[in-house]
Amino acid sequence: PPSQAMWALGDKIASSIVAQTAGIPTLPWSGSGLRVDWQENDLQKRILNVPRELYEKGYVKDADDGLRAAEEVGYPVMIKA
């Protein structure tokens, strides 16, 4: 498989975005609802790239961002590295 596919499926955030894009249910997390906009050409080639801007929306950047995400997701929360 291409290196982008290996990264997208091996990374926790990227793989969750890929699952959500495919319509697979995920547990609530800071990136709930994030989906990749596929182009028709990508669908035919079966290529899915998680853009950096979208990826960065999936993780918590600081304590305030973490508190906001916890309020959205609901308590209790699990923090993963």
Coordinates of C-alpha atoms in Angstrom, one line a residue:
P1 CA 0.0 0.0 0.0
P2 CA 1.1 3.6 -0.5
S3 CA 2.8 5.3 2.4
Q4 CA -0.2 7.7 2.9
A5 CA -2.5 4.7 3.4
M6 CA -0.2 3.1 5.9
W7 CA 0.0 6.4 7.9
A8 CA -3.7 7.0 7.7
L9 CA -4.5 3.5 9.1
G10 CA -1.7 3.4 11.6
D11 CA -2.3 6.8 13.3
K12 CA -5.1 6.9 15.9
I13 CA -6.4 10.3 14.8
A14 CA -6.1 9.7 11.1
S15 CA -7.6 6.2 11.3
S16 CA -10.6 7.5 13.2
I17 CA -11.2 10.2 10.6
V18 CA -11.0 7.5 7.9
A19 CA -13.5 5.3 9.8
Q20 CA -15.9 8.3 10.2
T21 CA -15.5 9.1 6.5
A22 CA -16.5 5.5 5.7
G23 CA -19.5 5.8 7.9
I24 CA -18.1 3.5 10.6
P25 CA -19.3 4.5 14.1
T26 CA -16.6 5.7 16.5
L27 CA -16.7 6.5 20.2
P28 CA -17.1 10.2 21.0
W29 CA -13.8 12.0 20.8
S30 CA -12.3 15.4 20.2
G31 CA -12.6 14.8 16.4
S32 CA -16.1 13.4 16.3
G33 CA -17.7 14.3 13.0
L34 CA -14.5 15.0 11.0
R35 CA -14.7 13.5 7.5
V36 CA -12.6 13.8 4.4
D37 CA -14.3 15.2 1.4
W38 CA -13.6 12.7 -1.4
Q39 CA -13.4 13.7 -5.0
E40 CA -14.9 11.5 -7.7
N41 CA -11.4 10.8 -9.0
D42 CA -10.3 9.7 -5.5
L43 CA -13.2 7.3 -5.2
Q44 CA -12.4 5.6 -8.5
K45 CA -8.7 5.2 -7.5
R46 CA -9.7 4.3 -3.9
I47 CA -7.3 7.0 -2.5
L48 CA -8.0 8.7 0.8
N49 CA -5.7 11.4 2.0
V50 CA -6.3 13.0 5.4
P51 CA -5.3 16.6 4.9
R52 CA -3.1 18.2 7.6
E53 CA -5.7 20.9 8.3
L54 CA -8.4 18.3 9.0
Y55 CA -6.0 16.1 11.0
E56 CA -5.1 19.1 13.3
K57 CA -8.8 19.6 14.1
G58 CA -8.8 16.1 15.7
Y59 CA -6.4 16.6 18.5
V60 CA -6.3 18.7 21.7
K61 CA -3.6 21.4 21.6
D62 CA -3.6 22.7 25.2
A63 CA -5.5 22.5 28.5
D64 CA -8.3 24.9 27.5
D65 CA -8.8 23.0 24.3
G66 CA -8.9 19.8 26.4
L67 CA -11.5 21.2 28.7
R68 CA -13.7 22.3 25.7
A69 CA -13.4 18.8 24.2
A70 CA -14.2 17.1 27.5
E71 CA -17.4 19.2 27.8
E72 CA -18.4 18.3 24.2
V73 CA -17.6 14.6 24.5
G74 CA -18.9 14.2 28.1
Y75 CA -17.5 12.9 31.3
P76 CA -15.7 10.7 32.2
V77 CA -13.0 11.3 29.6
M78 CA -9.9 9.2 28.7
I79 CA -6.7 11.0 27.7
K80 CA -4.5 9.2 25.2
A81 CA -1.0 10.2 24.1

